[in-house]
Amino acid sequence: MKPISSQFQERLFGGVKIGDELPQLSYKVTATTVILGALASRDWRPMHHDKDFAIERNGVKDIFMNTPNQAAWFERYITDWSGPKGRLGRMKFQMKGSVFPNDEMTFFGKVTDRCADECGCGWITLDIELRVMDELKTSCQARIALPADDDDNPWKKGRQDWKP
Amino acid sequence: MNNISELKELIGVAQYRQQGEFDVERGYIWTTLASVENGNPLYWDNELARELAGGNIAPPTMLSVWFRPHYWAPGRVQQVLPLQVHFDLKEKLNLPEAVMTSNTMVFYEPVRIGDRLTTQQVLRSISDEKQTKLGTGRFWDIDVEYENQNRELVGVESYTGFGYRK
């Protein structure tokens, strides 16, 4: 198999313990971040690109990041940690506040559970928080399958063996 | 029969089944990856995608992207909203305000470039009337199910909404 880019570590199920922390990811949000994210997810609603609309109609200080783009940020944060063989099974999130241009958002993540299912798939549960300064903006719980060893590959699990 | 009993008859019934307006395509995948600076080689390296996933696939969290309508389309007079059941509930229960309190996505078969997906919306529950800090209203659970052209389930998004009046 072609070696996976050295930027990405291939994380194996056996090497993960409950309580492990993911490396933090910080990112300075700009208006471009918000608008590019909204348009990439085909979300044309004006509160994600029109500051006057966001202030006057939504009563907030600026345009703000939309939900599908936040999901894409969480996915990136998780697979930066897992490597490309990591296969997301489930993601749940709750938004508690908006993310605006000029916010520096930081992602924090922790392993809260690990188990193997009856099909031999190794599952990791992650609790992740998106914070700006000390304020929790979005909490996320994700379940991701990791390979058992170098020859295993969760993406090859067929319908019968994939129980997300 | 009042509105609530009519609406409860819709629990478990598939509504608003529709096919996406275009095939799953790489342009949106790469634009989405660029928007979050996601360098996962599974989505950038064709050879690796073939090895790992049997071909080019879309990031799982992009499920809903394939169903948002174009901003404009010739001759269009009305469009189905991505979560039309939610807006129906607001209207029929006369609850002018609403928030989504949680959103869960479950991913099944990978979504592949060239797939044409179909979606449907299923109301799962409606609560009794509740009083919260926001106002008086009802909670509801809606599933949005997605399948590919082979009728294989590729994902389910579950939303809990709270419609209320102040």
CSV table of C-alpha atoms in Angstrom, one decimal, chain A residues 54-151:
chain,number,residue,atom,x,y,z
A,54,ALA,CA,-26.8,39.6,10.7
A,55,ILE,CA,-26.8,42.7,12.9
A,56,GLU,CA,-30.3,44.0,12.0
A,57,ARG,CA,-32.2,40.7,11.6
A,58,ASN,CA,-30.4,38.3,13.9
A,59,GLY,CA,-29.4,40.7,16.5
A,60,VAL,CA,-25.7,39.5,16.6
A,61,LYS,CA,-22.5,41.4,16.2
A,62,ASP,CA,-21.4,40.0,12.8
A,63,ILE,CA,-21.9,37.2,10.3
A,64,PHE,CA,-21.4,33.8,12.0
A,65,MET,CA,-20.2,30.3,11.0
A,66,ASN,CA,-23.0,28.0,9.8
A,67,THR,CA,-23.7,24.5,11.2
A,68,PRO,CA,-22.5,22.3,8.3
A,69,ASN,CA,-19.2,24.1,8.2
A,70,GLN,CA,-18.7,23.5,12.0
A,71,ALA,CA,-19.3,19.8,11.3
A,72,ALA,CA,-16.6,20.0,8.7
A,73,TRP,CA,-14.2,21.6,11.2
A,74,PHE,CA,-15.0,18.8,13.7
A,75,GLU,CA,-14.4,16.2,11.1
A,76,ARG,CA,-11.0,17.7,10.2
A,77,TYR,CA,-10.0,17.9,13.8
A,78,ILE,CA,-10.9,14.2,14.4
A,79,THR,CA,-9.2,12.9,11.2
A,80,ASP,CA,-6.1,15.0,11.8
A,81,TRP,CA,-5.8,12.8,14.9
A,82,SER,CA,-7.0,9.5,13.6
A,83,GLY,CA,-5.3,9.5,10.1
A,84,PRO,CA,-7.1,8.6,6.9
A,85,LYS,CA,-8.1,5.1,7.9
A,86,GLY,CA,-10.2,6.5,10.8
A,87,ARG,CA,-13.8,6.2,9.7
A,88,LEU,CA,-16.5,8.4,11.3
A,89,GLY,CA,-19.6,6.5,12.4
A,90,ARG,CA,-21.5,9.1,14.3
A,91,MET,CA,-21.3,12.7,15.3
A,92,LYS,CA,-23.6,14.6,17.7
A,93,PHE,CA,-23.3,18.3,18.4
A,94,GLN,CA,-24.9,21.1,20.3
A,95,MET,CA,-24.3,24.7,19.5
A,96,LYS,CA,-24.4,27.0,22.4
A,97,GLY,CA,-23.1,30.2,20.9
A,98,SER,CA,-22.0,31.7,17.5
A,99,VAL,CA,-18.5,31.9,16.1
A,100,PHE,CA,-17.7,35.2,14.5
A,101,PRO,CA,-14.9,36.8,12.4
A,102,ASN,CA,-11.9,37.7,14.5
A,103,ASP,CA,-12.7,34.9,17.0
A,104,GLU,CA,-9.8,32.6,17.7
A,105,MET,CA,-11.5,29.2,18.0
A,106,THR,CA,-9.8,26.3,19.7
A,107,PHE,CA,-10.7,22.7,19.6
A,108,PHE,CA,-10.1,20.4,22.6
A,109,GLY,CA,-10.8,16.7,22.5
A,110,LYS,CA,-10.6,13.7,24.8
A,111,VAL,CA,-11.1,10.0,24.5
A,112,THR,CA,-14.1,9.0,26.7
A,113,ASP,CA,-14.7,5.4,25.7
A,114,ARG,CA,-13.3,2.6,23.6
A,115,CYS,CA,-14.9,-0.7,22.7
A,116,ALA,CA,-14.8,-3.4,20.0
A,117,ASP,CA,-18.1,-4.5,18.6
A,118,GLU,CA,-19.3,-8.0,17.6
A,119,CYS,CA,-17.9,-7.5,14.1
A,120,GLY,CA,-14.4,-6.8,15.4
A,121,CYS,CA,-14.6,-3.1,14.7
A,122,GLY,CA,-12.7,-0.9,17.2
A,123,TRP,CA,-14.7,2.1,18.2
A,124,ILE,CA,-13.4,5.3,20.0
A,125,THR,CA,-15.7,7.9,21.5
A,126,LEU,CA,-14.4,11.4,21.6
A,127,ASP,CA,-15.8,14.4,23.5
A,128,ILE,CA,-14.8,17.6,21.7
A,129,GLU,CA,-15.3,21.2,22.5
A,130,LEU,CA,-15.0,24.3,20.3
A,131,ARG,CA,-14.1,27.2,22.5
A,132,VAL,CA,-13.5,30.9,21.9
A,133,MET,CA,-11.5,32.4,24.7
A,134,ASP,CA,-13.0,30.5,27.7
A,135,GLU,CA,-16.5,30.3,26.2
A,136,LEU,CA,-17.9,27.0,25.1
A,137,LYS,CA,-19.4,27.5,21.6
A,138,THR,CA,-20.2,24.0,20.5
A,139,SER,CA,-19.8,20.6,22.1
A,140,CYS,CA,-19.5,17.5,20.0
A,141,GLN,CA,-19.5,13.8,20.7
A,142,ALA,CA,-18.1,11.6,17.9
A,143,ARG,CA,-17.7,7.8,17.4
A,144,ILE,CA,-14.9,6.8,15.1
A,145,ALA,CA,-13.6,3.4,14.0
A,146,LEU,CA,-9.9,2.9,14.0
A,147,PRO,CA,-7.9,0.1,12.5
A,148,ALA,CA,-6.9,-2.8,14.7
A,149,ASP,CA,-3.5,-3.2,13.0
A,150,ASP,CA,-1.6,-2.1,9.9
A,151,ASP,CA,-3.6,-4.5,7.7
